[in-house]
Amino acid sequence: MLSFVLRRLVWSVALLAITTLVTFGIFFGVPRLAGQTTAELATGYVGRDPSPAAVAAVTAKLHLDEPIYQQYGRFVKGLVVGETYQFGPEKEHCPAPCFGYSFKNHQAVWPLIKDRLPVTASLAVGAAALWLIGGVGVGVLSALRRGSVLDRAAMATALAGVSLPIFFTGLLSLALFSYKLGWFPDVHYVGLTDDPVLWARNMTLPWITLAFLYAALYARLTRASMLEAMEEDFIRTARAKGLRERDVVLRHGLRASLTPILTIFGLDLGLLLGGAFLTESTFSLPGIGKFAVDAVQAKDLPEILGVTLVGAFFVVLANLIVDVLYVVADPRVRV
């Protein structure tokens, strides 16, 4: 098992390195291939109507006149050990991971993202727990009651969950449960350490809205996997040995169905930790997703670059964890 984990860890590090290369190429290499000059690239860091002196200063400060491979080396160095920038007569050190400084407010990007991580983590982890428990539970019951009223109702609800966009269900839940019924008044983010009860209450609607979409997908996938697993020979053997039906379903049927569920769960959770754009925008939660939307609207390149790399990191990390969980769910993965 240790060798399996080490192999996956090495591949994850290599994948992160490739991701930084591709991301850097998209943000800095592709514009040059499209004909953008060094001065035009530097202008984006200065703002509207810049003076030639300001453009030249930014070009020298960010080393935009260097060859592209040297710029990439500095970029990787900033991510690993940080970077030192020259602001006139003064020098300022940007600690690792350094994504540069925002065009808009000239603040280091990583602290801005880090301040929003608790919001996104609260939303993603809470919703993931709901959709995993609800979706898998409904999928198992539907598979065991195939063709029943419960099965048909659950799959119809799952179809609605897949079809309805988050901004629709989010606004509908706000209109009904917050504005009309008043069950969740003044939905806004409150830190977990500040007031745990208020944190949970204000996150309930975003959790349910986000979980409704994913739980529908997981219910359908779990049902299909369980139907296939319950027809296998090892299930008939387990029943022939006299095992209780609950043990047959949970220890054998569900365990055999977990591999595809773990696969998409790792990808979904990693993507959400990189920013739940629609949910955060709908509920005005100051998370990474809303931060990314604001950065795109402001054309703030360092912030967009930072969110892209942070999102990629969480996707790779989540999939590494899922790879390890594969061994627990299915020992055949070790070979």
mmCIF file of C-alpha atoms in Angstrom:
data_model
loop_
_atom_site.group_PDB
_atom_site.id
_atom_site.type_symbol
_atom_site.label_atom_id
_atom_site.label_comp_id
_atom_site.label_asym_id
_atom_site.label_seq_id
_atom_site.Cartn_x
_atom_site.Cartn_y
_atom_site.Cartn_z
ATOM 1 C CA MET A 1 0.000 0.000 0.000
ATOM 2 C CA LEU A 2 2.848 2.393 0.828
ATOM 3 C CA SER A 3 4.396 2.005 -2.626
ATOM 4 C CA PHE A 4 0.996 2.669 -4.203
ATOM 5 C CA VAL A 5 0.584 5.881 -2.211
ATOM 6 C CA LEU A 6 4.124 7.009 -3.032
ATOM 7 C CA ARG A 7 3.541 6.444 -6.748
ATOM 8 C CA ARG A 8 0.355 8.464 -6.627
ATOM 9 C CA LEU A 9 2.120 11.217 -4.689
ATOM 10 C CA VAL A 10 4.891 11.455 -7.285
ATOM 11 C CA TRP A 11 2.343 11.592 -10.096
ATOM 12 C CA SER A 12 0.394 14.305 -8.259
ATOM 13 C CA VAL A 13 3.507 16.476 -7.909
ATOM 14 C CA ALA A 14 4.291 15.942 -11.603
ATOM 15 C CA LEU A 15 0.719 16.857 -12.511
ATOM 16 C CA LEU A 16 0.947 20.072 -10.492
ATOM 17 C CA ALA A 17 4.184 20.951 -12.304
ATOM 18 C CA ILE A 18 2.509 20.375 -15.674
ATOM 19 C CA THR A 19 -0.461 22.462 -14.527
ATOM 20 C CA THR A 20 1.770 25.417 -13.646
ATOM 21 C CA LEU A 21 3.463 25.157 -17.046
ATOM 22 C CA VAL A 22 0.172 25.064 -18.944
ATOM 23 C CA THR A 23 -1.341 27.866 -16.853
ATOM 24 C CA PHE A 24 1.708 30.068 -17.310
ATOM 25 C CA GLY A 25 1.661 29.378 -21.038
ATOM 26 C CA ILE A 26 -2.005 30.359 -21.309
ATOM 27 C CA PHE A 27 -1.590 33.617 -19.402
ATOM 28 C CA PHE A 28 1.830 34.705 -20.678
ATOM 29 C CA GLY A 29 2.864 32.586 -23.652
ATOM 30 C CA VAL A 30 -0.328 32.535 -25.729
ATOM 31 C CA PRO A 31 -0.678 36.379 -25.780
ATOM 32 C CA ARG A 32 2.823 36.614 -27.228
ATOM 33 C CA LEU A 33 2.021 34.008 -29.863
ATOM 34 C CA ALA A 34 -1.048 36.073 -30.714
ATOM 35 C CA GLY A 35 1.174 39.090 -31.377
ATOM 36 C CA GLN A 36 0.952 40.963 -28.062
ATOM 37 C CA THR A 37 4.089 42.962 -27.376
ATOM 38 C CA THR A 38 5.897 43.321 -24.070
ATOM 39 C CA ALA A 39 4.654 46.906 -23.728
ATOM 40 C CA GLU A 40 1.032 45.814 -24.312
ATOM 41 C CA LEU A 41 1.368 43.066 -21.696
ATOM 42 C CA ALA A 42 2.861 45.515 -19.203
ATOM 43 C CA THR A 43 0.051 48.006 -19.869
ATOM 44 C CA GLY A 44 -2.406 45.581 -18.274
ATOM 45 C CA TYR A 45 -0.464 45.864 -15.020
ATOM 46 C CA VAL A 46 -0.480 49.658 -15.074
ATOM 47 C CA GLY A 47 -4.084 50.506 -15.865
ATOM 48 C CA ARG A 48 -5.811 52.836 -18.260
ATOM 49 C CA ASP A 49 -3.915 55.593 -20.080
ATOM 50 C CA PRO A 50 -0.467 54.725 -18.686
ATOM 51 C CA SER A 51 2.567 56.839 -19.340
ATOM 52 C CA PRO A 52 5.554 55.327 -21.212
ATOM 53 C CA ALA A 53 7.637 55.681 -18.053
ATOM 54 C CA ALA A 54 5.104 53.672 -16.006
ATOM 55 C CA VAL A 55 4.984 50.927 -18.645
ATOM 56 C CA ALA A 56 8.784 50.754 -18.730
ATOM 57 C CA ALA A 57 8.927 50.576 -14.923
ATOM 58 C CA VAL A 58 6.456 47.690 -14.793
ATOM 59 C CA THR A 59 8.298 45.871 -17.572
ATOM 60 C CA ALA A 60 11.542 46.070 -15.624
ATOM 61 C CA LYS A 61 9.931 45.236 -12.284
ATOM 62 C CA LEU A 62 8.149 42.106 -13.558
ATOM 63 C CA HIS A 63 10.968 41.122 -15.944
ATOM 64 C CA LEU A 64 8.552 40.993 -18.867
ATOM 65 C CA ASP A 65 11.369 41.744 -21.301
ATOM 66 C CA GLU A 66 13.176 38.507 -20.421
ATOM 67 C CA PRO A 67 12.835 35.302 -22.490
ATOM 68 C CA ILE A 68 9.704 33.312 -21.738
ATOM 69 C CA TYR A 69 11.594 30.411 -20.129
ATOM 70 C CA GLN A 70 13.289 32.780 -17.667
ATOM 71 C CA GLN A 71 9.928 34.294 -16.786
ATOM 72 C CA TYR A 72 8.568 30.807 -16.137
ATOM 73 C CA GLY A 73 11.547 30.066 -13.885
ATOM 74 C CA ARG A 74 10.809 33.196 -11.866
ATOM 75 C CA PHE A 75 7.147 32.247 -11.767
ATOM 76 C CA VAL A 76 7.914 28.795 -10.312
ATOM 77 C CA LYS A 77 10.422 30.306 -7.895
ATOM 78 C CA GLY A 78 7.731 32.687 -6.644
ATOM 79 C CA LEU A 79 5.362 29.773 -6.051
ATOM 80 C CA VAL A 80 7.975 27.781 -4.134
ATOM 81 C CA VAL A 81 10.091 30.306 -2.205
ATOM 82 C CA GLY A 82 8.505 33.687 -2.963
ATOM 83 C CA GLU A 83 9.621 36.663 -5.025
ATOM 84 C CA THR A 84 11.078 40.100 -4.318
ATOM 85 C CA TYR A 85 9.686 43.067 -6.239
ATOM 86 C CA GLN A 86 11.245 46.492 -6.682
ATOM 87 C CA PHE A 87 8.828 49.351 -6.029
ATOM 88 C CA GLY A 88 10.865 52.446 -6.745
ATOM 89 C CA PRO A 89 13.654 52.700 -4.192
ATOM 90 C CA GLU A 90 12.016 50.084 -1.945
ATOM 91 C CA LYS A 91 11.895 46.318 -2.214
ATOM 92 C CA GLU A 92 8.965 44.206 -1.148
ATOM 93 C CA HIS A 93 9.045 40.437 -0.623
ATOM 94 C CA CYS A 94 6.035 38.415 -1.730
ATOM 95 C CA PRO A 95 6.053 35.183 0.341
ATOM 96 C CA ALA A 96 5.331 31.804 -1.212
ATOM 97 C CA PRO A 97 3.066 30.926 -2.864
ATOM 98 C CA CYS A 98 3.443 34.238 -4.686
ATOM 99 C CA PHE A 99 0.879 34.856 -7.427
ATOM 100 C CA GLY A 100 1.880 38.482 -7.798
ATOM 101 C CA TYR A 101 -0.007 41.643 -6.881
ATOM 102 C CA SER A 102 -3.543 42.619 -7.796
ATOM 103 C CA PHE A 103 -3.994 45.199 -10.536
ATOM 104 C CA LYS A 104 -6.925 46.698 -8.674
ATOM 105 C CA ASN A 105 -5.662 47.257 -5.142
ATOM 106 C CA HIS A 106 -1.949 46.365 -5.413
ATOM 107 C CA GLN A 107 -2.213 43.741 -2.660
ATOM 108 C CA ALA A 108 -0.587 40.309 -2.736
ATOM 109 C CA VAL A 109 -3.016 37.840 -4.303
ATOM 110 C CA TRP A 110 -2.435 34.838 -2.033
ATOM 111 C CA PRO A 111 -3.544 36.586 1.226
ATOM 112 C CA LEU A 112 -6.684 37.753 -0.604
ATOM 113 C CA ILE A 113 -7.467 34.176 -1.658
ATOM 114 C CA LYS A 114 -6.567 32.777 1.759
ATOM 115 C CA ASP A 115 -9.053 35.122 3.445
ATOM 116 C CA ARG A 116 -11.820 33.625 1.279
ATOM 117 C CA LEU A 117 -10.851 29.993 1.721
ATOM 118 C CA PRO A 118 -12.893 29.466 4.942
ATOM 119 C CA VAL A 119 -16.054 30.605 3.153
ATOM 120 C CA THR A 120 -15.558 28.273 0.201
ATOM 121 C CA ALA A 121 -14.450 25.395 2.440
ATOM 122 C CA SER A 122 -17.544 25.833 4.629
ATOM 123 C CA LEU A 123 -19.803 25.746 1.584
ATOM 124 C CA ALA A 124 -18.056 22.851 -0.191
ATOM 125 C CA VAL A 125 -17.566 20.532 2.796
ATOM 126 C CA GLY A 126 -21.071 21.085 4.202
ATOM 127 C CA ALA A 127 -22.773 20.570 0.850
ATOM 128 C CA ALA A 128 -20.570 17.542 0.096
ATOM 129 C CA ALA A 129 -21.624 15.862 3.326
ATOM 130 C CA LEU A 130 -25.291 16.433 2.495
ATOM 131 C CA TRP A 131 -25.151 15.239 -1.096
ATOM 132 C CA LEU A 132 -22.973 12.221 -0.286
ATOM 133 C CA ILE A 133 -25.216 10.985 2.516
ATOM 134 C CA GLY A 134 -28.472 11.887 0.771
ATOM 135 C CA GLY A 135 -27.517 10.875 -2.752
ATOM 136 C CA VAL A 136 -25.922 7.553 -1.847
ATOM 137 C CA GLY A 137 -28.698 6.709 0.613
ATOM 138 C CA VAL A 138 -31.454 7.419 -1.894
ATOM 139 C CA GLY A 139 -29.566 5.535 -4.600
ATOM 140 C CA VAL A 140 -29.220 2.428 -2.435
ATOM 141 C CA LEU A 141 -32.899 2.468 -1.437
ATOM 142 C CA SER A 142 -33.960 2.945 -5.061
ATOM 143 C CA ALA A 143 -31.840 0.001 -6.165
ATOM 144 C CA LEU A 144 -33.240 -2.244 -3.429
ATOM 145 C CA ARG A 145 -36.829 -1.157 -4.251
ATOM 146 C CA ARG A 146 -36.454 -1.224 -8.000
ATOM 147 C CA GLY A 147 -39.671 -0.324 -9.816
ATOM 148 C CA SER A 148 -41.471 0.768 -6.638
ATOM 149 C CA VAL A 149 -43.140 4.105 -5.994
ATOM 150 C CA LEU A 150 -40.107 5.141 -3.935
ATOM 151 C CA ASP A 151 -37.773 4.347 -6.810
ATOM 152 C CA ARG A 152 -39.835 6.280 -9.337
ATOM 153 C CA ALA A 153 -40.279 9.282 -7.035
ATOM 154 C CA ALA A 154 -36.572 9.367 -6.161
ATOM 155 C CA MET A 155 -35.476 9.222 -9.803
ATOM 156 C CA ALA A 156 -38.022 11.893 -10.773
ATOM 157 C CA THR A 157 -36.650 14.151 -8.033
ATOM 158 C CA ALA A 158 -33.112 13.370 -9.191
ATOM 159 C CA LEU A 159 -34.056 14.343 -12.739
ATOM 160 C CA ALA A 160 -35.418 17.656 -11.457
ATOM 161 C CA GLY A 161 -32.264 18.245 -9.444
ATOM 162 C CA VAL A 162 -30.060 17.669 -12.472
ATOM 163 C CA SER A 163 -32.214 19.867 -14.712
ATOM 164 C CA LEU A 164 -32.707 22.917 -12.493
ATOM 165 C CA PRO A 165 -29.768 25.374 -12.466
ATOM 166 C CA ILE A 166 -28.302 26.482 -9.163
ATOM 167 C CA PHE A 167 -29.117 30.153 -9.618
ATOM 168 C CA PHE A 168 -32.798 29.225 -10.063
ATOM 169 C CA THR A 169 -33.054 26.940 -7.025
ATOM 170 C CA GLY A 170 -30.935 29.354 -4.991
ATOM 171 C CA LEU A 171 -33.090 32.388 -5.732
ATOM 172 C CA LEU A 172 -36.242 30.308 -5.234
ATOM 173 C CA SER A 173 -35.075 29.092 -1.828
ATOM 174 C CA LEU A 174 -34.168 32.656 -0.816
ATOM 175 C CA ALA A 175 -37.545 33.980 -1.919
ATOM 176 C CA LEU A 176 -39.461 31.238 -0.111
ATOM 177 C CA PHE A 177 -37.530 30.397 3.050
ATOM 178 C CA SER A 178 -35.729 33.679 3.698
ATOM 179 C CA TYR A 179 -37.968 36.498 2.448
ATOM 180 C CA LYS A 180 -41.480 34.997 2.699
ATOM 181 C CA LEU A 181 -41.360 32.472 5.553
ATOM 182 C CA GLY A 182 -38.479 34.121 7.393
ATOM 183 C CA TRP A 183 -36.900 30.834 8.480
ATOM 184 C CA PHE A 184 -33.437 31.952 7.403
ATOM 185 C CA PRO A 185 -33.430 35.761 7.594
ATOM 186 C CA ASP A 186 -30.471 37.845 6.443
ATOM 187 C CA VAL A 187 -28.405 35.058 4.900
ATOM 188 C CA HIS A 188 -24.738 36.077 5.008
ATOM 189 C CA TYR A 189 -21.494 34.427 5.954
ATOM 190 C CA VAL A 190 -20.513 34.325 9.625
ATOM 191 C CA GLY A 191 -17.238 32.703 10.676
ATOM 192 C CA LEU A 192 -17.433 29.310 12.348
ATOM 193 C CA THR A 193 -15.286 30.485 15.236
ATOM 194 C CA ASP A 194 -17.329 33.673 15.656
ATOM 195 C CA ASP A 195 -20.755 32.040 16.087
ATOM 196 C CA PRO A 196 -21.117 28.323 15.208
ATOM 197 C CA VAL A 197 -24.918 28.367 15.443
ATOM 198 C CA LEU A 198 -25.319 31.426 13.211
ATOM 199 C CA TRP A 199 -22.689 29.990 10.831
ATOM 200 C CA ALA A 200 -24.699 26.785 10.418
ATOM 201 C CA ARG A 201 -28.014 28.605 10.077
ATOM 202 C CA ASN A 202 -26.784 31.010 7.420
ATOM 203 C CA MET A 203 -25.066 28.235 5.450
ATOM 204 C CA THR A 204 -28.093 25.919 5.446
ATOM 205 C CA LEU A 205 -29.738 27.325 2.305
ATOM 206 C CA PRO A 206 -26.486 27.425 0.286
ATOM 207 C CA TRP A 207 -25.715 23.867 1.417
ATOM 208 C CA ILE A 208 -29.126 22.549 0.403
ATOM 209 C CA THR A 209 -29.121 24.422 -2.902
ATOM 210 C CA LEU A 210 -25.702 23.108 -3.893
ATOM 211 C CA ALA A 211 -26.303 19.614 -2.511
ATOM 212 C CA PHE A 212 -29.615 19.264 -4.387
ATOM 213 C CA LEU A 213 -27.822 19.325 -7.735
ATOM 214 C CA TYR A 214 -25.045 16.913 -6.778
ATOM 215 C CA ALA A 215 -27.233 14.568 -4.721
ATOM 216 C CA ALA A 216 -29.349 13.964 -7.805
ATOM 217 C CA LEU A 217 -26.295 12.854 -9.788
ATOM 218 C CA TYR A 218 -25.027 10.652 -6.973
ATOM 219 C CA ALA A 219 -28.433 9.030 -6.484
ATOM 220 C CA ARG A 220 -28.610 8.019 -10.140
ATOM 221 C CA LEU A 221 -25.020 6.770 -10.197
ATOM 222 C CA THR A 222 -25.395 4.837 -6.935
ATOM 223 C CA ARG A 223 -28.602 3.218 -8.128
ATOM 224 C CA ALA A 224 -26.992 2.059 -11.367
ATOM 225 C CA SER A 225 -23.882 0.753 -9.581
ATOM 226 C CA MET A 226 -25.905 -1.034 -6.913
ATOM 227 C CA LEU A 227 -28.185 -2.701 -9.455
ATOM 228 C CA GLU A 228 -25.129 -4.055 -11.239
ATOM 229 C CA ALA A 229 -23.354 -5.141 -8.034
ATOM 230 C CA MET A 230 -26.377 -6.916 -6.558
ATOM 231 C CA GLU A 231 -26.495 -9.203 -9.594
ATOM 232 C CA GLU A 232 -22.917 -10.407 -9.158
ATOM 233 C CA ASP A 233 -21.977 -13.933 -8.073
ATOM 234 C CA PHE A 234 -20.323 -12.812 -4.830
ATOM 235 C CA ILE A 235 -23.646 -11.376 -3.652
ATOM 236 C CA ARG A 236 -25.383 -14.716 -4.212
ATOM 237 C CA THR A 237 -22.512 -16.436 -2.415
ATOM 238 C CA ALA A 238 -22.817 -14.082 0.552
ATOM 239 C CA ARG A 239 -26.523 -14.771 0.802
ATOM 240 C CA ALA A 240 -25.939 -18.518 0.486
ATOM 241 C CA LYS A 241 -23.596 -18.354 3.470
ATOM 242 C CA GLY A 242 -26.451 -16.990 5.569
ATOM 243 C CA LEU A 243 -25.290 -13.397 6.000
ATOM 244 C CA ARG A 244 -27.885 -10.863 7.062
ATOM 245 C CA GLU A 245 -29.326 -8.827 4.207
ATOM 246 C CA ARG A 246 -28.012 -5.623 5.769
ATOM 247 C CA ASP A 247 -24.462 -7.003 5.740
ATOM 248 C CA VAL A 248 -24.872 -8.211 2.179
ATOM 249 C CA VAL A 249 -25.995 -4.776 1.032
ATOM 250 C CA LEU A 250 -23.586 -2.599 3.021
ATOM 251 C CA ARG A 251 -20.444 -4.714 3.302
ATOM 252 C CA HIS A 252 -20.564 -6.294 -0.142
ATOM 253 C CA GLY A 253 -22.954 -4.536 -2.503
ATOM 254 C CA LEU A 254 -22.296 -0.927 -1.493
ATOM 255 C CA ARG A 255 -18.563 -1.449 -1.091
ATOM 256 C CA ALA A 256 -18.321 -2.797 -4.623
ATOM 257 C CA SER A 257 -20.244 0.246 -5.876
ATOM 258 C CA LEU A 258 -18.062 2.865 -4.191
ATOM 259 C CA THR A 259 -15.275 3.114 -6.769
ATOM 260 C CA PRO A 260 -17.140 5.224 -9.372
ATOM 261 C CA ILE A 261 -18.729 7.280 -6.601
ATOM 262 C CA LEU A 262 -15.338 8.054 -5.059
ATOM 263 C CA THR A 263 -14.018 9.005 -8.493
ATOM 264 C CA ILE A 264 -16.544 11.740 -9.162
ATOM 265 C CA PHE A 265 -16.631 12.786 -5.502
ATOM 266 C CA GLY A 266 -12.936 13.652 -5.574
ATOM 267 C CA LEU A 267 -13.341 15.657 -8.756
ATOM 268 C CA ASP A 268 -16.501 17.451 -7.561
ATOM 269 C CA LEU A 269 -15.108 18.350 -4.141
ATOM 270 C CA GLY A 270 -11.836 19.566 -5.629
ATOM 271 C CA LEU A 271 -13.643 21.765 -8.122
ATOM 272 C CA LEU A 272 -15.874 23.238 -5.414
ATOM 273 C CA LEU A 273 -12.894 24.024 -3.178
ATOM 274 C CA GLY A 274 -11.576 25.965 -6.154
ATOM 275 C CA GLY A 275 -14.729 28.084 -6.037
ATOM 276 C CA ALA A 276 -18.475 27.420 -6.192
ATOM 277 C CA PHE A 277 -19.060 30.301 -8.590
ATOM 278 C CA LEU A 278 -22.836 30.235 -9.061
ATOM 279 C CA THR A 279 -23.743 29.427 -5.457
ATOM 280 C CA GLU A 280 -21.436 32.048 -3.982
ATOM 281 C CA SER A 281 -22.667 34.678 -6.430
ATOM 282 C CA THR A 282 -26.326 33.797 -5.800
ATOM 283 C CA PHE A 283 -26.010 34.051 -2.016
ATOM 284 C CA SER A 284 -23.354 36.829 -2.076
ATOM 285 C CA LEU A 285 -20.888 34.682 -0.157
ATOM 286 C CA PRO A 286 -17.379 36.210 -0.204
ATOM 287 C CA GLY A 287 -15.660 32.996 -1.246
ATOM 288 C CA ILE A 288 -13.127 32.089 -3.915
ATOM 289 C CA GLY A 289 -15.807 31.696 -6.572
ATOM 290 C CA LYS A 290 -17.165 35.207 -6.128
ATOM 291 C CA PHE A 291 -13.583 36.473 -5.884
ATOM 292 C CA ALA A 292 -12.869 34.877 -9.282
ATOM 293 C CA VAL A 293 -15.986 36.386 -10.843
ATOM 294 C CA ASP A 294 -15.023 39.853 -9.599
ATOM 295 C CA ALA A 295 -11.454 39.334 -10.868
ATOM 296 C CA VAL A 296 -12.680 38.393 -14.342
ATOM 297 C CA GLN A 297 -14.971 41.402 -14.477
ATOM 298 C CA ALA A 298 -12.093 43.673 -13.396
ATOM 299 C CA LYS A 299 -9.662 41.901 -15.797
ATOM 300 C CA ASP A 300 -7.302 41.433 -12.854
ATOM 301 C CA LEU A 301 -4.828 38.935 -14.328
ATOM 302 C CA PRO A 302 -2.855 38.014 -11.158
ATOM 303 C CA GLU A 303 -6.059 37.268 -9.248
ATOM 304 C CA ILE A 304 -7.385 35.108 -12.099
ATOM 305 C CA LEU A 305 -4.056 33.298 -12.291
ATOM 306 C CA GLY A 306 -4.046 32.693 -8.536
ATOM 307 C CA VAL A 307 -7.571 31.283 -8.472
ATOM 308 C CA THR A 308 -6.761 29.007 -11.422
ATOM 309 C CA LEU A 309 -3.730 27.502 -9.703
ATOM 310 C CA VAL A 310 -5.446 27.182 -6.323
ATOM 311 C CA GLY A 311 -8.374 25.405 -7.979
ATOM 312 C CA ALA A 312 -5.986 23.057 -9.804
ATOM 313 C CA PHE A 313 -4.194 22.294 -6.531
ATOM 314 C CA PHE A 314 -7.420 21.297 -4.794
ATOM 315 C CA VAL A 315 -8.490 19.090 -7.706
ATOM 316 C CA VAL A 316 -5.137 17.252 -7.665
ATOM 317 C CA LEU A 317 -5.194 16.965 -3.862
ATOM 318 C CA ALA A 318 -8.757 15.637 -3.802
ATOM 319 C CA ASN A 319 -7.965 13.047 -6.456
ATOM 320 C CA LEU A 320 -4.849 11.955 -4.537
ATOM 321 C CA ILE A 321 -7.000 11.367 -1.461
ATOM 322 C CA VAL A 322 -9.522 9.448 -3.564
ATOM 323 C CA ASP A 323 -6.744 7.266 -4.984
ATOM 324 C CA VAL A 324 -5.766 6.319 -1.438
ATOM 325 C CA LEU A 325 -9.391 5.604 -0.548
ATOM 326 C CA TYR A 326 -9.589 3.265 -3.536
ATOM 327 C CA VAL A 327 -7.307 0.878 -1.670
ATOM 328 C CA VAL A 328 -9.677 0.818 1.286
ATOM 329 C CA ALA A 329 -12.759 0.302 -0.887
ATOM 330 C CA ASP A 330 -11.203 -2.176 -3.310
ATOM 331 C CA PRO A 331 -7.908 -3.917 -2.374
ATOM 332 C CA ARG A 332 -7.460 -5.015 -5.993
ATOM 333 C CA VAL A 333 -6.334 -1.451 -6.791
ATOM 334 C CA ARG A 334 -3.037 -2.050 -4.944
ATOM 335 C CA VAL A 335 -1.631 -4.276 -7.659
#
